[in-house]
Coordinates of N, CA, C and O in Angstrom, one line a residue:
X83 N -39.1 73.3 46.3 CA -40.0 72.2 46.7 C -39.5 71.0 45.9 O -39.4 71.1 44.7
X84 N -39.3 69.7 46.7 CA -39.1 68.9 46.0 C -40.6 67.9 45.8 O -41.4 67.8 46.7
X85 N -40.7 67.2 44.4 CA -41.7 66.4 44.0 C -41.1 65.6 44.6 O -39.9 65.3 44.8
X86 N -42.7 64.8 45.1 CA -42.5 63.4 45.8 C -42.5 62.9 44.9 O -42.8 63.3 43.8
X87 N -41.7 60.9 45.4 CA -41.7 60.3 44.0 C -42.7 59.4 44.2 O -43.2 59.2 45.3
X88 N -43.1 58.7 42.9 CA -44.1 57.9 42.4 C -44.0 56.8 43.5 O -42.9 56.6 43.9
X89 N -45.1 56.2 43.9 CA -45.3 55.0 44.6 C -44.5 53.7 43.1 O -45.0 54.0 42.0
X90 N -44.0 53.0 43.1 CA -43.1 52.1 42.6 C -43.8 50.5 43.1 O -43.6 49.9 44.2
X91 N -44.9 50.0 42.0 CA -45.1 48.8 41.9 C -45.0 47.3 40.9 O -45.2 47.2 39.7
X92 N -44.6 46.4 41.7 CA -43.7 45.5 40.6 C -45.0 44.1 40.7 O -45.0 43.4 41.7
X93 N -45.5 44.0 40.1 CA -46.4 42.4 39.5 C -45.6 40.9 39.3 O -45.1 40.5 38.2
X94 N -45.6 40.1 40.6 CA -44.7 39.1 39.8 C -45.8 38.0 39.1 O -46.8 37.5 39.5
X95 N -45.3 37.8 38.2 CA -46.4 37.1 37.5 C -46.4 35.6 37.8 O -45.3 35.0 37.7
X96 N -47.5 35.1 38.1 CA -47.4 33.5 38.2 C -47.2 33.0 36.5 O -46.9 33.8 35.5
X97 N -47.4 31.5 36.4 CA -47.4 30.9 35.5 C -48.2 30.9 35.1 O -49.0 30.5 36.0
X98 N -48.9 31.2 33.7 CA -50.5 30.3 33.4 C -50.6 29.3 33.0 O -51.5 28.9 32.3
X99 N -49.6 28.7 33.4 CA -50.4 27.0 33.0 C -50.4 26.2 34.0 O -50.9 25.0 33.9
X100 N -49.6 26.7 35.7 CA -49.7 26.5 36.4 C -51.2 26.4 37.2 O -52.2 27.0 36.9
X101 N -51.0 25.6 38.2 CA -52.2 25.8 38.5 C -52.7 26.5 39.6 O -52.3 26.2 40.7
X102 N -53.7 27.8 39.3 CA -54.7 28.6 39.9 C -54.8 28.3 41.1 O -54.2 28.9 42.0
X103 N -55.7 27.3 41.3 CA -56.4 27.3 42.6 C -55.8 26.0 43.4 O -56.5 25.1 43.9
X104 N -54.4 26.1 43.5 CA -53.9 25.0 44.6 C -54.4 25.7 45.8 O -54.6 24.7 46.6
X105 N -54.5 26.7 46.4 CA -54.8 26.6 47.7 C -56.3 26.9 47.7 O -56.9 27.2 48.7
X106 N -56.7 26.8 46.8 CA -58.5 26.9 46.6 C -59.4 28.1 46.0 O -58.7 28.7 45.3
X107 N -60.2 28.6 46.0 CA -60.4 29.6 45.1 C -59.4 31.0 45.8 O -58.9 31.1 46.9
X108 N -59.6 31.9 44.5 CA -59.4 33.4 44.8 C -60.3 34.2 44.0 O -61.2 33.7 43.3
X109 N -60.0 35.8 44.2 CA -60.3 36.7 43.9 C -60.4 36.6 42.3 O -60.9 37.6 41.7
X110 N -60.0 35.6 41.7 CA -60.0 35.6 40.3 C -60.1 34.4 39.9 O -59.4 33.6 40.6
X111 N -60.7 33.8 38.8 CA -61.1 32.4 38.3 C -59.9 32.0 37.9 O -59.6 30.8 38.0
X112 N -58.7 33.1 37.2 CA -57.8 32.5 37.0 C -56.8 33.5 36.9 O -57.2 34.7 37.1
X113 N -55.4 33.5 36.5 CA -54.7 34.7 36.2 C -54.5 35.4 35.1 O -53.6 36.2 34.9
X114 N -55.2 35.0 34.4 CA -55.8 35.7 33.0 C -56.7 37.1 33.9 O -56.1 38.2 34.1
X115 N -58.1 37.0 34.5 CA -58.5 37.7 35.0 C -58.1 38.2 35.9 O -58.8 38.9 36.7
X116 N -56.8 37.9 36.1 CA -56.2 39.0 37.7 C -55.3 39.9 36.7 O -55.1 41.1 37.2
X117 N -54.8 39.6 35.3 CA -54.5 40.4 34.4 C -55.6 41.7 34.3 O -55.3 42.8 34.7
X118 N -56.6 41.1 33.9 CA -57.7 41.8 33.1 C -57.9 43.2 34.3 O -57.9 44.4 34.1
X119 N -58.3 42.5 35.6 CA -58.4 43.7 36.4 C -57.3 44.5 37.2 O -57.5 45.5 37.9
X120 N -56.0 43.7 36.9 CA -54.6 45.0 36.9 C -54.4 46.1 35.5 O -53.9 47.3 35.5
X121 N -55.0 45.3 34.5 CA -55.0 46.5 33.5 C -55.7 47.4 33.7 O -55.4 48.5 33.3
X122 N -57.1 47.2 34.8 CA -58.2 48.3 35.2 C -57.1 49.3 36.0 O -57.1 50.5 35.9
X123 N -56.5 48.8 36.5 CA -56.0 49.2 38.2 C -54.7 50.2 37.5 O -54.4 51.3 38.0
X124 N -54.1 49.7 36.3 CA -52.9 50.3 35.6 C -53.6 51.7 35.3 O -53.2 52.7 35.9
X125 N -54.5 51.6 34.6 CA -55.0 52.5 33.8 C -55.8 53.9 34.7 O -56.3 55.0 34.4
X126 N -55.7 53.3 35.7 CA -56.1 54.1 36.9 C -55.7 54.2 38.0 O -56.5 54.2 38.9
X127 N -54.4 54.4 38.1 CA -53.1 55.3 39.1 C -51.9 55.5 38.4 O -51.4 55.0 37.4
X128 N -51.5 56.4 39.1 CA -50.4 57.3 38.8 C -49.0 56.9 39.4 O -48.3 57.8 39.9
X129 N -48.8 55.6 39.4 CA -48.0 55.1 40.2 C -46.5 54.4 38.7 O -46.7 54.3 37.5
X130 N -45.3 54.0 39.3 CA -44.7 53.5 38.3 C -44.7 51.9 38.1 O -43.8 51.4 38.8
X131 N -45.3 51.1 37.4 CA -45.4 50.1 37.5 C -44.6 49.6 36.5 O -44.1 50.0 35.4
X132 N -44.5 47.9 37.5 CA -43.4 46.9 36.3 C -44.2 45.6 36.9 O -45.2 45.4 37.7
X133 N -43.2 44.7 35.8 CA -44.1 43.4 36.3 C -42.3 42.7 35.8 O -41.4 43.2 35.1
X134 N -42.6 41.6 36.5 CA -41.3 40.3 36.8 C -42.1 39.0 36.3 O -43.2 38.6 36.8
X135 N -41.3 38.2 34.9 CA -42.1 37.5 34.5 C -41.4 36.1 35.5 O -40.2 35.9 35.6
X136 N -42.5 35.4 35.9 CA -42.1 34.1 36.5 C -40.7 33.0 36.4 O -40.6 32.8 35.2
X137 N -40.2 32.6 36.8 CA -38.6 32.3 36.6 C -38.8 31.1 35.2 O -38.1 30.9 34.2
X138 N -40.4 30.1 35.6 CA -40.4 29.2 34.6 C -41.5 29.2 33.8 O -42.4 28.4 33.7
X139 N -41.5 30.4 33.3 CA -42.6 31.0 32.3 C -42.9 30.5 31.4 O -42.0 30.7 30.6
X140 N -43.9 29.8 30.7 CA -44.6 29.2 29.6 C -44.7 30.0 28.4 O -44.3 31.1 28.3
X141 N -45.0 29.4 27.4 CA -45.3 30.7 26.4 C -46.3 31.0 26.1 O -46.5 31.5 25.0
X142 N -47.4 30.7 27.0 CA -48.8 31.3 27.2 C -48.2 32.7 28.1 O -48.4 33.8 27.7
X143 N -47.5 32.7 29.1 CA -47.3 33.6 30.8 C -46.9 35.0 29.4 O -47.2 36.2 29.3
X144 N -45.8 34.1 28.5 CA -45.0 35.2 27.9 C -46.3 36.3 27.0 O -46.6 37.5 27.0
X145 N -46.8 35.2 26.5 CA -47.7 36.3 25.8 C -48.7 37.1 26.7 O -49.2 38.2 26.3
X146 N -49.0 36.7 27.6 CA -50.3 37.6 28.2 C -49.0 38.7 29.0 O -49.2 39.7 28.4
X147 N -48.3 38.8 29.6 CA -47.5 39.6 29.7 C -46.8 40.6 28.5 O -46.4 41.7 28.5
X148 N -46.9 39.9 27.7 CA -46.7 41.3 26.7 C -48.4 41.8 26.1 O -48.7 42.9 25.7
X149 N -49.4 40.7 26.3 CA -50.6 41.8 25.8 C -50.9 43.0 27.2 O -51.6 44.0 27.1
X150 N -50.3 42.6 28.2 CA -50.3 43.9 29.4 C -49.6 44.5 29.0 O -49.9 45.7 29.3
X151 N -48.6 44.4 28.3 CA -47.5 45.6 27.8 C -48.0 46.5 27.1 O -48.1 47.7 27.4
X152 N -48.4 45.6 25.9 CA -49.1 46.5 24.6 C -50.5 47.1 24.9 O -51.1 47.7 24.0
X153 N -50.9 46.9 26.2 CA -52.1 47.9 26.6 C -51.4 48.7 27.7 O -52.1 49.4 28.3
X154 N -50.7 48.7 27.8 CA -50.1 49.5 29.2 C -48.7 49.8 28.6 O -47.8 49.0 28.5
X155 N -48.7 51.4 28.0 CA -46.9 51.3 27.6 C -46.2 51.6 29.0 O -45.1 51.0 29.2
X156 N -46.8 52.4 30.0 CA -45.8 52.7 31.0 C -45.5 51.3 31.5 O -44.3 51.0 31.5
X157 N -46.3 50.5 32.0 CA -45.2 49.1 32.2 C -44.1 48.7 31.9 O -43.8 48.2 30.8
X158 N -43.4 49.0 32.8 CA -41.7 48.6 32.2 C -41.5 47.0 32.8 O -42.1 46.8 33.9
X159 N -40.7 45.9 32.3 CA -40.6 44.7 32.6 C -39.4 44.8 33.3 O -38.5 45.5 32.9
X160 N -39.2 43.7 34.7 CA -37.8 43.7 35.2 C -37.4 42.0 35.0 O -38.0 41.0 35.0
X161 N -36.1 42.2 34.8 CA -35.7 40.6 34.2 C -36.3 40.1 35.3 O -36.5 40.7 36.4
X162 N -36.6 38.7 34.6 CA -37.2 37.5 35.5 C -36.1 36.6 36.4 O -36.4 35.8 37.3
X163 N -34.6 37.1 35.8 CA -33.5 36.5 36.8 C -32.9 38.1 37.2 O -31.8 38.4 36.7
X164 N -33.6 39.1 37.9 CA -33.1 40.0 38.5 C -33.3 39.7 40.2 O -34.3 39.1 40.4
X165 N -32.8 40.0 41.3 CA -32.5 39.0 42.3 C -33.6 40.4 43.4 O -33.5 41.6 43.8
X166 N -34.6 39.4 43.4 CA -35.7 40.0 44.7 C -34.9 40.7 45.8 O -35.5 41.7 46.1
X167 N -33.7 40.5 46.3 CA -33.2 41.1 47.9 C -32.6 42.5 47.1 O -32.0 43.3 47.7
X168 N -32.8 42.8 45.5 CA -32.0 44.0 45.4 C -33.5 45.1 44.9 O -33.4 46.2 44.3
X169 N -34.9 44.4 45.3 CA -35.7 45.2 44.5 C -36.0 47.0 45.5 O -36.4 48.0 45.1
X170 N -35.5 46.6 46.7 CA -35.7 48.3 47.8 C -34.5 49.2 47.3 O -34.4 50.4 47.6
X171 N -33.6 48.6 46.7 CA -32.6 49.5 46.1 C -33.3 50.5 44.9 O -32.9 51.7 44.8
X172 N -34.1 49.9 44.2 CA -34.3 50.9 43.0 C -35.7 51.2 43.5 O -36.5 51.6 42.7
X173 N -36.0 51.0 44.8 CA -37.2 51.8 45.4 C -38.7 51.6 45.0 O -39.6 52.3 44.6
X174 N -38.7 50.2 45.4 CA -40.0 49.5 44.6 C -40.5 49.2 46.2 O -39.9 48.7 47.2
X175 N -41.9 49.8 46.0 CA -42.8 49.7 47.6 C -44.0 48.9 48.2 O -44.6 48.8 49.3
X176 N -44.2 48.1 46.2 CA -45.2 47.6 46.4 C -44.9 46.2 45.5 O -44.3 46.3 44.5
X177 N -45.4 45.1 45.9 CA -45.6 43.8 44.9 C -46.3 43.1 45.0 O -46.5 42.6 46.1
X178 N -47.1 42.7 43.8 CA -48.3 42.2 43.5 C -48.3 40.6 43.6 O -47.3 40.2 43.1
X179 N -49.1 39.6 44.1 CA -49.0 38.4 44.1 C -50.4 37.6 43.9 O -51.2 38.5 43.7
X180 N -50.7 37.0 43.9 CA -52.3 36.7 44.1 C -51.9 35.3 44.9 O -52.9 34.8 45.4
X181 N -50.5 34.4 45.2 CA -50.4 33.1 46.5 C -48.8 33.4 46.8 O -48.3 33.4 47.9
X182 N -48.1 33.7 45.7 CA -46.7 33.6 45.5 C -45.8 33.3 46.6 O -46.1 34.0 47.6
X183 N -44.5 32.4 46.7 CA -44.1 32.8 47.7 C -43.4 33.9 47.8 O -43.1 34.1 49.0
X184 N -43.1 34.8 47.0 CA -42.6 36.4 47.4 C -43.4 37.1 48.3 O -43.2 38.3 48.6
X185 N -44.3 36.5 48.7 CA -45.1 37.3 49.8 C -44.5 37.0 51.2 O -44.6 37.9 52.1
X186 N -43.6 35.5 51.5 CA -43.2 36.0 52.7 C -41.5 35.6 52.1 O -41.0 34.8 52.8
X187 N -40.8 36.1 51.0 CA -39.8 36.4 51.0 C -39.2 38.0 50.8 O -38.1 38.5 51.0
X188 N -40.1 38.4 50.4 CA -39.6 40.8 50.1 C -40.1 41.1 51.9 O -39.4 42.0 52.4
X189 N -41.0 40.6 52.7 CA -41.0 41.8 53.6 C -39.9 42.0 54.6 O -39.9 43.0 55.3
X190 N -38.9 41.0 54.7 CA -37.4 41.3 55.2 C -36.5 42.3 54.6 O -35.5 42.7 55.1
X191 N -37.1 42.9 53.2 CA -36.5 44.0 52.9 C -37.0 45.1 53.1 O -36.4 46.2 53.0
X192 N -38.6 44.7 53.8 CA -39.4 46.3 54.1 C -40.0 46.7 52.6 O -40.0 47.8 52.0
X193 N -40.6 45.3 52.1 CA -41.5 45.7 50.7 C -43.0 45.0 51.3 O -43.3 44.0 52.1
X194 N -43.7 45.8 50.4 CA -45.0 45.5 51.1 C -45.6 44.6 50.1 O -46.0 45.1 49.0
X195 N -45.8 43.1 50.2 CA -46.6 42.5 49.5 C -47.7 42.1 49.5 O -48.0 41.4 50.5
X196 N -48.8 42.4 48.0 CA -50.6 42.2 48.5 C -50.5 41.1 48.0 O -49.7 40.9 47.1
X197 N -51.5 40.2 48.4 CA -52.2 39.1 48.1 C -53.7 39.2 47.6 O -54.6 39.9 48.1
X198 N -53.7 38.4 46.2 CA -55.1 38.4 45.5 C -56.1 37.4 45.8 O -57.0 37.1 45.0
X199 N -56.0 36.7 47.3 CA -56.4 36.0 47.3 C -56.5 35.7 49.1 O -55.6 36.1 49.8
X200 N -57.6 35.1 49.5 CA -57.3 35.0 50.9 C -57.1 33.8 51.2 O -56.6 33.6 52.3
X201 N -57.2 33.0 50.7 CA -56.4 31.4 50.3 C -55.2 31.4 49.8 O -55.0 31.1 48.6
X202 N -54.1 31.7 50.8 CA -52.7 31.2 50.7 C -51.9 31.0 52.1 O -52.4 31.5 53.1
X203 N -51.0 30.4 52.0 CA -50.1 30.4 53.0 C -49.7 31.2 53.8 O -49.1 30.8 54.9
X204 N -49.7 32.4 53.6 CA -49.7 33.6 54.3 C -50.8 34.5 55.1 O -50.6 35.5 55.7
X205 N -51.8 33.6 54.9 CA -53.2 34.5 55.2 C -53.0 34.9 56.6 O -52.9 36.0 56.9
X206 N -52.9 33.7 57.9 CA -52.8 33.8 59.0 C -51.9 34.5 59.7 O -51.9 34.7 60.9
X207 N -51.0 35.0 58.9 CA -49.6 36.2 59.3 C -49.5 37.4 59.1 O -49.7 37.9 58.0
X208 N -49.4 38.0 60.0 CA -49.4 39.6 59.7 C -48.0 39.9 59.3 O -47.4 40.4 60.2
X209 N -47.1 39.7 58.3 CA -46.4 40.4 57.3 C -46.7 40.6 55.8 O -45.9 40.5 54.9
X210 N -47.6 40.8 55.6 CA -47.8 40.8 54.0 C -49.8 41.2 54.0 O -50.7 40.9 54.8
X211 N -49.9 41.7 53.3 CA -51.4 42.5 53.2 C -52.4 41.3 52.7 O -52.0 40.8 51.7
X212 N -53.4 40.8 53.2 CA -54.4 39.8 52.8 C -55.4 40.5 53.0 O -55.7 40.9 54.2
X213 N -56.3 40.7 51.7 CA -57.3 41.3 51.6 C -58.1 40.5 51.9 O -57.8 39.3 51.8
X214 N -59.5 40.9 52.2 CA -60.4 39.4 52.4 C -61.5 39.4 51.1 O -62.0 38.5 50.4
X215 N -61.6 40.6 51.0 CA -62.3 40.1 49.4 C -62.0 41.1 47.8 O -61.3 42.0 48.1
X216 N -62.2 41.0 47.0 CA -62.1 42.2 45.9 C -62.5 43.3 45.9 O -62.1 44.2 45.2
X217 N -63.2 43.4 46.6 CA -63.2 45.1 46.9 C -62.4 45.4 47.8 O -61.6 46.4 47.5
X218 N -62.2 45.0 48.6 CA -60.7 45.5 49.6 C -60.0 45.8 48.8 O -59.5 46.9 48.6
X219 N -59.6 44.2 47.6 CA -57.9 44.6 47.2 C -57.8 45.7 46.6 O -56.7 46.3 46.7
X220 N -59.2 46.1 45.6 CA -59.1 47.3 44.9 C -59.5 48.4 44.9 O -59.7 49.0 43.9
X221 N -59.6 48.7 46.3 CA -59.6 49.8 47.6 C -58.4 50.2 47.7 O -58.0 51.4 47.4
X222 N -57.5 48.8 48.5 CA -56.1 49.1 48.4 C -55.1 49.7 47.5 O -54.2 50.5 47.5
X223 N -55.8 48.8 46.4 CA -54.4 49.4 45.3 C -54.9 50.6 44.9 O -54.1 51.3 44.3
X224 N -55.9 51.1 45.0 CA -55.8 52.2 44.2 C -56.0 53.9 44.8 O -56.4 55.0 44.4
X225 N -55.5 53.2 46.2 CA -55.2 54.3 47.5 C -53.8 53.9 48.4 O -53.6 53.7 49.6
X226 N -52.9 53.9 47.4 CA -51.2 53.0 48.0 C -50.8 54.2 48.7 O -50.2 53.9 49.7
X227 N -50.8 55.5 48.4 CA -49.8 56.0 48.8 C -50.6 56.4 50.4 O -49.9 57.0 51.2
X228 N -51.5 56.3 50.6 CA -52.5 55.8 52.4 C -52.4 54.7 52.7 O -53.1 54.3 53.6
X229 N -51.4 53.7 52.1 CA -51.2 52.5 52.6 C -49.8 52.0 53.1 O -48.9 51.7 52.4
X230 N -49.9 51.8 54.5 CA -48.2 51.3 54.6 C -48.6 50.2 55.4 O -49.8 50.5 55.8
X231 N -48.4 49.1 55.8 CA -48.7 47.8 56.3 C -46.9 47.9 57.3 O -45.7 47.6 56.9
X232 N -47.4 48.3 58.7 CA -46.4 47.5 59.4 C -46.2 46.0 59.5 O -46.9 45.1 59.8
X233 N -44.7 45.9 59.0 CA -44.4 43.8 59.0 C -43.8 43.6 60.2 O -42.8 44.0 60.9
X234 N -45.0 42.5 60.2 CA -44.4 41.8 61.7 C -43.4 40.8 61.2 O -43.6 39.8 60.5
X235 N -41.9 41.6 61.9 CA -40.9 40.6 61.4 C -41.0 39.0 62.5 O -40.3 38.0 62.2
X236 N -42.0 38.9 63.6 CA -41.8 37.6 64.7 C -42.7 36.8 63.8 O -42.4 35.6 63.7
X237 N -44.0 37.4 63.0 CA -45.0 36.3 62.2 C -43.8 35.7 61.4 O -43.3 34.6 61.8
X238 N -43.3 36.4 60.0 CA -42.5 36.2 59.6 C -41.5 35.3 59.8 O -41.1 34.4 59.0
X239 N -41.2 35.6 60.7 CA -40.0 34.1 61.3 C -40.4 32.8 61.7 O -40.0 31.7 61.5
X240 N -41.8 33.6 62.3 CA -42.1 32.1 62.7 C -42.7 31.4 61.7 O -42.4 30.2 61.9
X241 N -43.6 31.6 60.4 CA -43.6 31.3 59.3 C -42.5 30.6 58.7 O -42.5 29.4 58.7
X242 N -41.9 30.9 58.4 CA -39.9 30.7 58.5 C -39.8 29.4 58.8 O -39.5 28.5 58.0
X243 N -40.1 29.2 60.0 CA -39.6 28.2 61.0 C -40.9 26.9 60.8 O -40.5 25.8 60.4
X244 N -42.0 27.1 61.0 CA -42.9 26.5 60.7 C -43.0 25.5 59.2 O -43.2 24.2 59.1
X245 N -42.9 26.3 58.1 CA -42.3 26.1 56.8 C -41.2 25.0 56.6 O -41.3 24.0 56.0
X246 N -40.0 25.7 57.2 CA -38.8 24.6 57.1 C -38.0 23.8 57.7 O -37.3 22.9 57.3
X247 N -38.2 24.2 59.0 CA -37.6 23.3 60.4 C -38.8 22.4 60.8 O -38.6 21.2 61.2
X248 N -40.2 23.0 60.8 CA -40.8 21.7 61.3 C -41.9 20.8 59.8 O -42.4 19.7 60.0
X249 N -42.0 21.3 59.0 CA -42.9 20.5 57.9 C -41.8 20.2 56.8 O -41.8 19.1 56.2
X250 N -41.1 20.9 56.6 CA -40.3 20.5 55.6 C -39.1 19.2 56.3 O -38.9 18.0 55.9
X251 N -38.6 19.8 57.1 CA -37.3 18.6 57.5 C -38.1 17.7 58.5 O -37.5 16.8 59.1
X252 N -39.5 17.9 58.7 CA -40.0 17.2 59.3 C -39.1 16.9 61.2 O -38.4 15.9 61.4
X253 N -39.3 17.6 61.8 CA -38.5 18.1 63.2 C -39.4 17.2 64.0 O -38.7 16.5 64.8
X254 N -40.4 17.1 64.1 CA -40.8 16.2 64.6 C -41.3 15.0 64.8 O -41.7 14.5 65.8
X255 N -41.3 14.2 63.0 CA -41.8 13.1 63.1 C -40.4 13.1 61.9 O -40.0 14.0 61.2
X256 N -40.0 11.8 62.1 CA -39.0 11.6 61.4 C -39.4 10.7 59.9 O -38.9 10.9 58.8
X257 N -40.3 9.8 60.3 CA -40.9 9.3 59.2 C -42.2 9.7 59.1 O -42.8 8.7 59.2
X258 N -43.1 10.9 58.8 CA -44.4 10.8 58.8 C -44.9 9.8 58.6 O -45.5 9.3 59.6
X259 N -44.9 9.4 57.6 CA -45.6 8.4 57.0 C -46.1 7.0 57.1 O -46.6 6.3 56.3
X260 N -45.6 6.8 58.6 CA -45.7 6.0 59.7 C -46.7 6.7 60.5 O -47.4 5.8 61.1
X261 N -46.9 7.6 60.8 CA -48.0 8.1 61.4 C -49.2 9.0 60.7 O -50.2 9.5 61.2
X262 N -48.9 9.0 59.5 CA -50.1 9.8 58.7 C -50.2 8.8 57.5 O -49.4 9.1 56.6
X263 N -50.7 8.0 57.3 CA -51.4 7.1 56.2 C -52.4 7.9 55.5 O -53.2 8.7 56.0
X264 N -52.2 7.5 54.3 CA -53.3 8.0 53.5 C -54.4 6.7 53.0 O -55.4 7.0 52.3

């Protein structure tokens, strides 16, 4: 008989000095307390967990990431310039975000990412898990291996497209700002 292996989840950490609530409240006053209640969530599954410290990490981000360390030895850390498109290789099935854009950048590799929040950019798309309140999410996490979230790769795209062909390069108004005054 072969042992199944561990469900494999990676925490990318925002910034803390970044700010919280750009897309308006969440599940957590801040990410100090999205800390506080993954340490609950660590300490109660049997899963292999890591966390990815933010690319432009503060030295507030750094230390609350190591006080999750030093309460959590199984947390192993993955460099913070280790490259997201190689994370299904070493078999990581789950990543944590509370707005992040890794929520609609991993599900092209077939990684499942939750959201701690139902206020983000992603809410309206079915590739990536949006819980609608804190009890969902920590329903979810702490029944992963009953959880697989089919990704709709067409939301995804069209997200994609929506994002960069028409708001970002602006596809259809050439000058907004001729038409959107503030």
């Amino acid at each position: 008989k072969t042992k199944k292996s561990k469900i494999k989840v990676v925490i990318f950490s925002h910034d803390f000095i970044d700010s919280p609530h750009c897309y308006g409240n969440h599940f957590f006053s801040d990410f100090k307390e999205w800390f506080k209640f993954l340490d609950h969530i660590i300490k109660n599954t049997d899963y292999d967990w890591y966390i990815k410290e933010h690319p432009l990490s503060s030295k507030q981000t750094k230390q609350e990431i190591q006080n999750l360390k030093k309460n959590n030895l199984n947390l192993k850390s993955i460099a913070k310039n280790f490259p997201i498109n190689r994370l299904n290789k070493i078999g990581i099935n789950f990543v944590l975000t509370v707005y992040g854009s890794v929520a609609s950048e991993l599900p092209i590799y077939k990684i499942n990412v939750i959201n701690a929040s139902k206020n983000n950019p992603h809410f309206d798309f079915n590739f990536c898990i949006n819980p609608k309140n804190i009890n969902e999410y920590k329903k979810i996490l702490l029944n992963l291996e009953d959880f697989k979230k089919k990704i709709n790769l067409n939301d995804l795209y069209t997200y994609h497209y929506m994002k960069y062909l028409v708001f970002k390069n602006n596809l259809f108004f050439k000058k907004p700002e001729k038409y959107f005054k503030i």
